[in-house]
Amino acid sequence: MAAEPPPSLSYRTTGSTCLHPLSELLGIPLDQVNFVACQLFALFAAFWFRSYLSPGKTSPDVRHAFATIFGICFVIFCFGWYSVHLFVLVLMCYGIMVTASTSNIHRCSFFVAMGYLTICHISRIYIFHYGILTTDFSGPLMIVTQKITTLAFQVHDGLGRKAEDLSTEQRRLAVKAKPSFLEYVSYLLNFMSVIAGPCNNFKEYIAFIEGRHTHMKLLEVNWKEKGFHSLPEPSPTGAVIHKLCMTLVSLLLFLTLTKTFPVTCLVDDWFVHKANFLTRLCYLYVVMQASKPKYYFAWTLADAVNNAAGFGFSGVDKNGNFCWDLLSNLNIWKIETATSFKMYLENWNIQTATWLKRVCYERVPWHPTVLTFILSALWHGVYPGYYFTFLTGILVTLAARTVRNNYRHYFLSSKALKVVYDIVTWAATQLAVSYTVAPFVMLAVEPTISLYKSMYFYLHIISLLIILFLPIKPQAHNQRRPQTLNSVNKKKID
């Protein structure tokens, strides 16, 4: 497992050291202090950007330029000369964007971006060892990789494929002209998402810069029927305040719960050799719950930054409320109440799951689930723990799908049975997720094997038995992805 760094390394950073006194005062690693400082500054910059550089006051080029300059400054402040990796990858892939044919632009961009990211992941292990820095240049590089490949596939859809071969969503997001250099670097390096994401679509970002983003969503609603004579002007202030409150709660949980139950507890002698199985299972759940607040904090704050700039409006819900969740990366309530592995994954790191679906799951002709998990593991990095998690995740996903298809319908005949089913599946899902993701935060092979041996590899064994011996009903299997595989199988890989 990632060893605790020596005190002299706990405050190391590849970026600016001007906040070192603050990190010593708070007892928080300097790289984390720099990250939070940049995001808080980005929040204030976003309000300024929305008020003083609004589309009605300035041209799109000015908005692109300021968004890019701020983003580059933030990256350099956080990561110093390691930020060169981002700039090199952006310039390389813009060269591909300009020179590659529309039939190959997505393939070239994908392999160059993923290849460069993988090389950086490998070198990162030797530079930073196992997790000495919790925030390093690989985070922004992962976000940039998502954006590069997303845009490349959307340009390919818009210029290299026939409209009738595209799905409804692919047609909506297809890019009909190659972006200019300013548009390209602004989309990839803008201050709102360069540090912590999330990934977004090029057309929606350009619509935001040009001032069309909110109106496009509002035009989907018949406002005359609701008594409006003109389009309303939704404000993100309420959404931003709500999300900032969530980040504050997450920060408090991180400073208390996460510190009280560190992942190192899972390799303690008491846990491995003395606790009984049920105690280990419950304690594993608590430790994994304690590891979540840092993600809740980072992703919710990033979402609030985008909203503060006026980006992220998703439309109007069934109650007539304005929604600002277009770029939201998680739904905490649905995560904590998930009754299936699928529901949990759909609400955790949402934008990454969407990226995986758009560039892999919907486009490969065979084994989409397996290949999507493999791509996800490669994108996250080369720590062995990631691969333990994703390989285990494949087994659990297939087993959970099989059980659901075979037995769920028996519990839908009455509300009482449905409640029992929901309680049992909630507990099973939460424990299965804890078991599956533990290697993800432990990183190394030895502690992962030690943990799974102490748990008797119970979930691996159960999942394999379900997959091997429990039949899948043909009807349930066919309804899982209607027509998708059949239609894709007739084509080459996009």
Coordinates of C-alpha atoms in Angstrom, one line a residue:
M1 CA 0.0 0.0 0.0
A2 CA 1.0 3.6 -0.3
A3 CA 3.3 4.2 2.6
E4 CA 2.8 7.3 4.7
P5 CA 5.3 9.9 3.3
P6 CA 8.0 11.2 5.6
P7 CA 7.3 14.6 7.2
S8 CA 9.7 16.3 4.9
L9 CA 7.8 15.0 1.9
S10 CA 4.3 15.6 3.2
Y11 CA 4.5 19.3 2.2
R12 CA 6.3 18.8 -1.1
T13 CA 4.7 20.2 -4.2
T14 CA 5.7 20.5 -7.8
G15 CA 4.0 24.0 -7.9
S16 CA 4.2 27.2 -6.0
T17 CA 5.5 27.2 -2.4
C18 CA 4.2 30.6 -1.4
L19 CA 1.4 28.9 0.6
H20 CA 3.8 26.7 2.6
P21 CA 3.3 28.7 5.8
L22 CA -0.5 28.1 5.5
S23 CA 0.0 24.4 4.9
E24 CA 2.2 24.2 8.0
L25 CA -0.4 26.1 10.1
L26 CA -3.3 23.8 8.9
G27 CA -1.3 20.6 8.9
I28 CA -2.4 19.9 5.4
P29 CA -0.1 18.9 2.5
L30 CA 1.0 21.9 0.4
D31 CA -0.2 20.3 -2.9
Q32 CA -3.8 20.1 -1.4
V33 CA -3.6 23.6 -0.1
N34 CA -2.6 24.8 -3.6
F35 CA -5.4 22.9 -5.2
V36 CA -8.1 24.3 -2.9
A37 CA -6.6 27.8 -3.2
C38 CA -6.8 27.6 -7.0
Q39 CA -10.4 26.4 -7.0
L40 CA -11.5 29.1 -4.5
F41 CA -9.8 31.7 -6.7
A42 CA -11.4 30.1 -9.7
L43 CA -14.8 30.5 -8.0
F44 CA -14.3 34.3 -7.5
A45 CA -12.9 34.5 -11.1
A46 CA -16.0 32.7 -12.3
F47 CA -18.3 35.3 -10.8
W48 CA -16.2 38.1 -12.3
F49 CA -16.2 36.3 -15.6
R50 CA -20.0 36.0 -15.7
S51 CA -20.5 39.7 -14.6
Y52 CA -17.8 41.6 -16.4
L53 CA -17.1 39.4 -19.4
S54 CA -20.6 38.4 -20.2
P55 CA -21.4 37.6 -23.8
G56 CA -23.4 40.9 -24.1
K57 CA -20.3 43.0 -23.1
T58 CA -17.4 41.2 -24.8
S59 CA -16.7 39.1 -27.8
P60 CA -16.3 35.3 -27.8
D61 CA -12.6 35.7 -28.5
V62 CA -12.0 37.8 -25.4
R63 CA -13.9 35.3 -23.3
H64 CA -11.9 32.4 -24.8
A65 CA -8.6 34.3 -24.2
F66 CA -9.3 35.2 -20.5
A67 CA -10.6 31.7 -19.7
T68 CA -7.5 30.2 -21.2
I69 CA -5.0 32.6 -19.6
F70 CA -6.5 32.0 -16.2
G71 CA -6.5 28.3 -16.7
I72 CA -2.8 28.2 -17.7
C73 CA -1.9 30.4 -14.7
F74 CA -3.7 28.0 -12.3
V75 CA -2.0 24.9 -13.8
I76 CA 1.5 26.5 -13.5
F77 CA 0.7 27.6 -9.9
C78 CA -0.3 24.1 -8.9
F79 CA 2.1 22.0 -10.8
G80 CA 5.1 24.2 -11.9
W81 CA 7.1 22.9 -14.8
Y82 CA 5.2 19.6 -14.8
S83 CA 2.4 21.6 -16.4
V84 CA 4.5 21.4 -19.6
H85 CA 3.0 17.9 -20.1
L86 CA -0.5 19.4 -20.5
F87 CA 0.7 22.0 -23.0
V88 CA 2.7 19.4 -25.0
L89 CA -0.3 17.1 -25.3
V90 CA -2.6 19.9 -26.3
L91 CA -0.3 21.1 -29.0
M92 CA 0.4 17.6 -30.3
C93 CA -3.3 16.8 -30.5
Y94 CA -4.1 20.1 -32.2
G95 CA -1.6 19.2 -34.8
I96 CA -3.6 16.0 -35.3
M97 CA -6.8 17.9 -35.4
V98 CA -5.5 20.1 -38.2
T99 CA -3.7 17.6 -40.3
A100 CA -5.4 14.2 -39.9
S101 CA -8.2 13.1 -42.1
T102 CA -11.7 13.1 -40.7
S103 CA -11.9 9.3 -41.1
N104 CA -8.9 8.8 -38.8
I105 CA -8.9 11.9 -36.6
H106 CA -10.6 10.1 -33.7
R107 CA -8.2 7.1 -33.8
C108 CA -5.1 9.2 -34.0
S109 CA -6.2 11.5 -31.2
F110 CA -7.3 8.7 -29.0
F111 CA -4.1 6.7 -29.2
V112 CA -1.8 9.7 -28.9
A113 CA -3.7 11.1 -25.9
M114 CA -4.1 7.8 -24.1
G115 CA -0.5 6.8 -25.0
Y116 CA 1.0 10.0 -23.6
L117 CA -1.2 9.8 -20.5
T118 CA -0.1 6.2 -19.9
I119 CA 3.6 7.2 -20.3
C120 CA 3.1 10.0 -17.7
H121 CA 1.3 7.6 -15.4
I122 CA 4.2 5.2 -15.5
S123 CA 6.8 7.9 -15.0
R124 CA 4.7 9.4 -12.2
I125 CA 5.2 6.2 -10.1
Y126 CA 9.0 6.6 -10.3
I127 CA 8.8 10.4 -9.7
F128 CA 6.3 10.4 -6.9
H129 CA 6.3 6.7 -5.8
Y130 CA 3.1 5.6 -4.2
G131 CA 0.8 8.5 -3.6
I132 CA 3.3 10.9 -1.9
L133 CA 1.5 13.7 -3.8
T134 CA -2.3 13.5 -3.7
T135 CA -2.7 16.1 -6.4
D136 CA -0.2 16.1 -9.2
F137 CA -0.2 16.9 -12.9
S138 CA -1.7 13.6 -13.9
G139 CA -5.2 14.8 -12.7
P140 CA -5.5 17.7 -15.2
L141 CA -3.8 15.5 -17.8
M142 CA -6.6 12.9 -17.4
I143 CA -9.3 15.6 -17.8
V144 CA -7.5 17.0 -20.9
T145 CA -7.3 13.5 -22.4
Q146 CA -11.1 13.1 -21.9
K147 CA -11.7 16.4 -23.7
I148 CA -9.3 15.7 -26.5
T149 CA -10.8 12.3 -27.3
T150 CA -14.4 13.6 -26.9
L151 CA -13.8 16.4 -29.4
A152 CA -12.0 14.2 -31.8
F153 CA -14.9 11.7 -31.9
Q154 CA -17.4 14.5 -32.2
V155 CA -15.5 16.0 -35.2
H156 CA -15.3 12.6 -36.7
D157 CA -19.1 12.2 -36.3
G158 CA -19.8 15.6 -37.8
L159 CA -17.4 15.5 -40.8
G160 CA -16.5 11.8 -41.3
R161 CA -19.8 9.9 -41.0
K162 CA -23.2 10.1 -42.5
A163 CA -26.0 11.5 -40.4
E164 CA -28.1 8.4 -40.7
D165 CA -25.3 6.3 -39.2
L166 CA -25.3 8.4 -36.0
S167 CA -27.4 7.9 -32.9
T168 CA -29.7 10.8 -31.8
E169 CA -27.1 12.0 -29.2
Q170 CA -24.2 11.7 -31.6
R171 CA -26.1 13.9 -34.2
R172 CA -26.8 16.4 -31.4
L173 CA -23.2 16.7 -30.4
A174 CA -21.5 16.3 -33.8
V175 CA -19.1 19.1 -34.6
K176 CA -19.5 20.3 -38.2
A177 CA -16.2 22.3 -38.5
K178 CA -12.8 21.9 -37.0
P179 CA -12.2 24.3 -34.1
S180 CA -9.8 27.3 -34.3
F181 CA -6.6 27.2 -32.2
L182 CA -8.1 29.6 -29.7
E183 CA -11.3 27.6 -29.4
Y184 CA -9.3 24.4 -29.0
V185 CA -7.0 25.6 -26.2
S186 CA -9.9 27.4 -24.4
Y187 CA -12.0 24.2 -24.4
L188 CA -9.1 22.2 -23.0
L189 CA -7.4 24.6 -20.6
N190 CA -10.1 27.0 -19.4
F191 CA -9.9 27.9 -15.7
M192 CA -13.3 26.4 -14.9
S193 CA -12.4 22.8 -15.5
V194 CA -8.6 22.5 -16.1
I195 CA -7.8 21.6 -12.5
A196 CA -10.6 19.2 -11.5
G197 CA -12.8 18.9 -14.5
P198 CA -15.4 17.9 -15.3
C199 CA -15.3 16.9 -19.0
N200 CA -17.9 18.6 -21.1
N201 CA -19.0 18.7 -24.8
F202 CA -17.4 21.1 -27.2
K203 CA -20.6 22.4 -28.7
E204 CA -22.0 23.1 -25.3
Y205 CA -18.9 24.9 -24.2
I206 CA -18.8 27.1 -27.4
A207 CA -22.5 27.9 -26.9
F208 CA -21.7 29.0 -23.3
I209 CA -18.8 31.2 -24.5
E210 CA -21.0 32.8 -27.2
G211 CA -24.0 33.3 -24.8
R212 CA -26.3 30.7 -26.4
H213 CA -26.0 28.0 -23.7
T214 CA -28.9 28.9 -21.4
H215 CA -31.2 30.0 -24.2
M216 CA -30.7 26.7 -26.1
K217 CA -32.0 24.9 -23.0
L218 CA -34.8 27.3 -22.3
L219 CA -36.1 27.0 -25.9
E220 CA -36.9 23.3 -25.2
V221 CA -39.8 24.5 -22.9
N222 CA -43.1 26.1 -24.1
W223 CA -43.0 29.1 -21.9
K224 CA -46.3 30.6 -23.2
E225 CA -48.1 27.6 -21.7
K226 CA -46.6 28.5 -18.4
G227 CA -47.7 32.1 -18.6
F228 CA -44.4 33.7 -19.7
H229 CA -44.3 36.2 -22.5
S230 CA -40.5 36.0 -22.8
L231 CA -37.7 33.7 -21.9
P232 CA -36.8 33.9 -18.1
E233 CA -33.2 34.6 -17.0
P234 CA -32.2 31.7 -14.7
S235 CA -29.6 32.6 -12.1
P236 CA -27.0 30.1 -10.9
T237 CA -26.6 31.8 -7.5
G238 CA -28.9 29.4 -5.6
A239 CA -27.3 26.3 -7.2
V240 CA -23.8 27.7 -6.3
I241 CA -24.7 28.4 -2.7
H242 CA -26.2 24.9 -2.3
K243 CA -23.1 23.2 -3.8
L244 CA -20.8 25.3 -1.7
C245 CA -22.7 24.2 1.4
M246 CA -22.2 20.6 0.3
T247 CA -18.5 21.2 -0.2
L248 CA -18.2 22.6 3.3
V249 CA -19.9 19.5 4.8
S250 CA -17.6 17.3 2.7
L251 CA -14.6 19.2 3.9
L252 CA -15.6 18.8 7.6
L253 CA -16.1 15.1 7.0
F254 CA -12.8 14.8 5.4
L255 CA -11.0 16.5 8.3
T256 CA -12.8 14.3 10.8
L257 CA -14.1 11.0 9.4
T258 CA -11.4 10.5 6.9
K259 CA -8.6 11.2 9.4
T260 CA -10.2 8.9 11.9
F261 CA -10.6 5.9 9.6
P262 CA -7.6 6.0 7.1
V263 CA -7.3 3.3 4.6
T264 CA -4.2 2.1 6.4
C265 CA -6.6 0.5 9.0
L266 CA -7.2 -2.3 6.4
V267 CA -3.7 -3.7 6.8
D268 CA -3.5 -3.4 10.6
D269 CA -2.7 -6.7 12.4
W270 CA -6.0 -6.4 14.3
F271 CA -8.1 -6.2 11.1
V272 CA -6.2 -8.9 9.2
H273 CA -5.6 -11.5 11.9
K274 CA -7.9 -10.9 14.9
A275 CA -11.3 -9.4 13.8
N276 CA -14.0 -11.9 12.7
F277 CA -15.4 -11.9 9.2
L278 CA -18.5 -9.8 10.0
T279 CA -16.4 -7.2 11.8
R280 CA -14.0 -7.0 8.9
L281 CA -16.9 -6.5 6.5
C282 CA -18.5 -3.7 8.5
Y283 CA -15.2 -2.0 9.2
L284 CA -14.3 -2.2 5.5
Y285 CA -17.6 -0.4 4.7
V286 CA -16.9 2.3 7.3
V287 CA -13.3 2.9 5.9
M288 CA -14.5 3.1 2.4
Q289 CA -17.3 5.5 3.4
A290 CA -14.6 7.7 5.0
S291 CA -12.6 7.8 1.8
K292 CA -15.5 9.5 -0.2
P293 CA -15.6 13.1 1.2
K294 CA -12.5 14.2 -0.6
Y295 CA -14.1 13.3 -3.9
Y296 CA -17.4 14.9 -2.9
F297 CA -15.5 18.0 -2.0
A298 CA -13.4 18.3 -5.2
W299 CA -16.2 17.4 -7.7
T300 CA -18.9 19.5 -6.1
L301 CA -16.6 22.6 -5.8
A302 CA -15.6 22.1 -9.5
D303 CA -19.3 22.0 -10.4
A304 CA -19.9 25.2 -8.4
V305 CA -17.1 27.0 -10.2
N306 CA -18.6 26.2 -13.6
N307 CA -22.1 27.3 -12.4
A308 CA -20.7 30.5 -11.0
A309 CA -19.4 31.3 -14.5
G310 CA -22.9 30.6 -16.0
F311 CA -22.1 27.2 -17.4
G312 CA -23.9 24.0 -16.5
F313 CA -27.6 24.9 -17.0
S314 CA -29.5 21.8 -17.9
G315 CA -33.1 23.0 -18.3
V316 CA -36.2 22.9 -16.3
D317 CA -37.4 19.9 -14.2
K318 CA -41.0 18.6 -14.0
N319 CA -41.8 21.0 -11.2
G320 CA -40.7 24.0 -13.1
N321 CA -37.4 24.5 -11.3
F322 CA -34.2 25.6 -13.0
C323 CA -31.6 22.9 -13.0
W324 CA -27.8 23.4 -12.9
D325 CA -26.6 19.8 -13.1
L326 CA -25.4 19.5 -16.7
L327 CA -21.8 19.1 -15.5
S328 CA -22.4 17.5 -12.1
N329 CA -20.0 14.6 -11.5
L330 CA -22.0 12.8 -8.8
N331 CA -25.4 12.5 -7.1
I332 CA -24.6 11.9 -3.5
W333 CA -28.2 10.8 -2.5
K334 CA -28.4 8.2 -5.2
I335 CA -24.9 6.9 -4.4
E336 CA -25.7 6.4 -0.8
T337 CA -29.1 4.8 -1.5
A338 CA -28.1 2.8 -4.5
T339 CA -29.7 -0.6 -4.7
S340 CA -27.6 -2.0 -7.6
F341 CA -24.0 -1.8 -8.7
K342 CA -25.2 -0.2 -11.9
M343 CA -27.1 2.5 -10.1
Y344 CA -24.0 3.3 -8.0
L345 CA -21.7 3.5 -11.0
E346 CA -24.2 5.7 -12.9
N347 CA -24.1 8.3 -10.1
W348 CA -20.4 8.2 -9.3
N349 CA -18.0 10.2 -11.5
I350 CA -20.8 10.8 -13.9
Q351 CA -18.9 12.7 -16.6
T352 CA -16.2 10.1 -16.8
A353 CA -18.8 7.4 -17.1
T354 CA -20.4 9.4 -19.9
W355 CA -17.0 9.8 -21.6
L356 CA -16.4 6.0 -21.4
K357 CA -19.8 5.4 -22.9
R358 CA -19.4 7.8 -25.8
V359 CA -15.9 6.8 -26.8
C360 CA -15.9 3.1 -26.0
Y361 CA -19.1 1.4 -24.9
E362 CA -21.3 2.6 -27.8
R363 CA -18.7 2.1 -30.4
V364 CA -16.9 -1.2 -29.9
P365 CA -18.5 -4.3 -31.7
W366 CA -17.7 -6.8 -29.0
H367 CA -17.5 -7.2 -25.2
P368 CA -18.4 -3.5 -24.5
T369 CA -18.6 -3.9 -20.7
V370 CA -15.1 -5.6 -20.4
L371 CA -13.4 -3.1 -22.8
T372 CA -15.0 -0.2 -21.1
F373 CA -13.7 -1.4 -17.7
I374 CA -10.2 -1.9 -19.3
L375 CA -10.2 1.7 -20.7
S376 CA -11.3 3.1 -17.4
A377 CA -8.4 1.3 -15.7
L378 CA -5.9 2.5 -18.2
W379 CA -7.2 6.1 -17.9
H380 CA -6.9 6.1 -14.2
G381 CA -3.3 4.9 -14.2
V382 CA -1.0 2.0 -13.8
Y383 CA -1.1 1.3 -10.1
P384 CA -1.9 -2.4 -9.6
G385 CA -4.8 -1.6 -7.3
Y386 CA -6.7 0.0 -10.1
Y387 CA -6.7 -3.2 -12.1
F388 CA -7.7 -5.3 -9.1
T389 CA -10.7 -2.9 -8.7
F390 CA -11.7 -2.9 -12.3
L391 CA -11.3 -6.7 -12.9
T392 CA -13.3 -7.3 -9.7
G393 CA -15.8 -4.7 -11.0
I394 CA -16.3 -6.7 -14.2
L395 CA -17.2 -9.9 -12.3
V396 CA -19.5 -8.0 -9.9
T397 CA -21.3 -6.2 -12.7
L398 CA -21.9 -9.4 -14.7
A399 CA -23.0 -11.3 -11.5
A400 CA -25.3 -8.5 -10.3
R401 CA -26.9 -8.2 -13.8
T402 CA -27.5 -11.9 -13.8
V403 CA -29.1 -12.0 -10.4
R404 CA -31.3 -9.0 -11.2
N405 CA -32.6 -10.5 -14.5
N406 CA -33.4 -13.8 -12.8
Y407 CA -35.0 -12.7 -9.5
R408 CA -36.0 -9.1 -9.4
H409 CA -39.4 -9.6 -11.0
Y410 CA -40.4 -12.0 -8.1
F411 CA -40.4 -9.0 -5.7
L412 CA -42.5 -6.6 -7.7
S413 CA -45.9 -8.1 -6.9
S414 CA -46.3 -6.2 -3.7
K415 CA -44.9 -3.1 -1.9
A416 CA -43.8 -5.1 1.1
L417 CA -41.7 -7.4 -1.0
K418 CA -40.3 -4.5 -3.0
V419 CA -39.2 -2.8 0.2
V420 CA -37.5 -6.0 1.4
Y421 CA -35.8 -6.4 -2.0
D422 CA -34.6 -2.8 -1.8
I423 CA -33.2 -3.1 1.7
V424 CA -31.4 -6.3 0.9
T425 CA -30.0 -5.1 -2.5
W426 CA -28.9 -1.8 -0.8
A427 CA -26.9 -3.6 1.8
A428 CA -25.4 -6.0 -0.8
T429 CA -24.6 -3.1 -3.2
Q430 CA -22.8 -1.0 -0.5
L431 CA -20.8 -3.9 0.8
A432 CA -19.9 -5.1 -2.7
V433 CA -18.8 -1.6 -3.7
S434 CA -16.6 -1.3 -0.6
Y435 CA -15.0 -4.7 -1.4
T436 CA -14.5 -3.8 -5.0
V437 CA -13.0 -0.3 -4.6
A438 CA -10.7 -1.0 -1.7
P439 CA -7.7 -1.8 -3.9
F440 CA -8.3 1.5 -5.7
V441 CA -7.3 3.5 -2.7
M442 CA -4.7 0.9 -1.5
L443 CA -2.8 1.0 -4.8
A444 CA -0.3 -1.8 -4.3
V445 CA -0.5 -5.6 -4.7
E446 CA 0.6 -6.8 -1.3
P447 CA -2.0 -4.9 0.9
T448 CA -4.7 -5.8 -1.7
I449 CA -4.0 -9.5 -1.5
S450 CA -3.7 -9.3 2.3
L451 CA -7.2 -7.6 2.4
Y452 CA -8.8 -10.1 0.1
K453 CA -7.3 -13.1 1.8
S454 CA -8.7 -11.8 5.1
M455 CA -12.1 -11.6 3.4
Y456 CA -11.6 -15.1 2.0
F457 CA -12.1 -13.7 -1.6
Y458 CA -15.8 -14.1 -0.8
L459 CA -17.1 -11.7 -3.5
H460 CA -14.9 -13.1 -6.2
I461 CA -16.1 -16.6 -5.5
I462 CA -19.8 -15.7 -5.2
S463 CA -19.6 -13.7 -8.5
L464 CA -17.9 -16.5 -10.4
L465 CA -20.4 -19.1 -9.1
I466 CA -23.3 -16.9 -10.2
I467 CA -21.8 -16.3 -13.7
L468 CA -21.0 -19.9 -14.3
F469 CA -24.1 -21.6 -12.9
L470 CA -27.0 -19.2 -12.9
P471 CA -28.7 -19.0 -16.3
I472 CA -29.5 -15.7 -17.9
K473 CA -33.1 -15.5 -19.2
P474 CA -32.9 -14.7 -22.9
Q475 CA -35.6 -12.1 -22.7
A476 CA -33.8 -10.2 -20.0
H477 CA -30.5 -10.5 -21.8
N478 CA -32.0 -9.1 -25.1
Q479 CA -33.6 -6.1 -23.3
R480 CA -30.4 -5.0 -21.8
R481 CA -29.0 -3.2 -24.9
P482 CA -31.8 -3.3 -27.5
Q483 CA -30.4 -3.4 -31.1
T484 CA -27.2 -1.7 -30.0
L485 CA -24.8 -4.6 -30.4
N486 CA -26.5 -6.0 -33.5
S487 CA -26.3 -2.7 -35.2
V488 CA -22.7 -2.1 -34.2
N489 CA -21.6 -5.6 -35.2
K490 CA -22.5 -4.8 -38.8
K491 CA -20.0 -1.9 -38.9
K492 CA -16.3 -1.5 -38.3
I493 CA -15.2 0.0 -35.0
D494 CA -15.7 3.7 -35.1

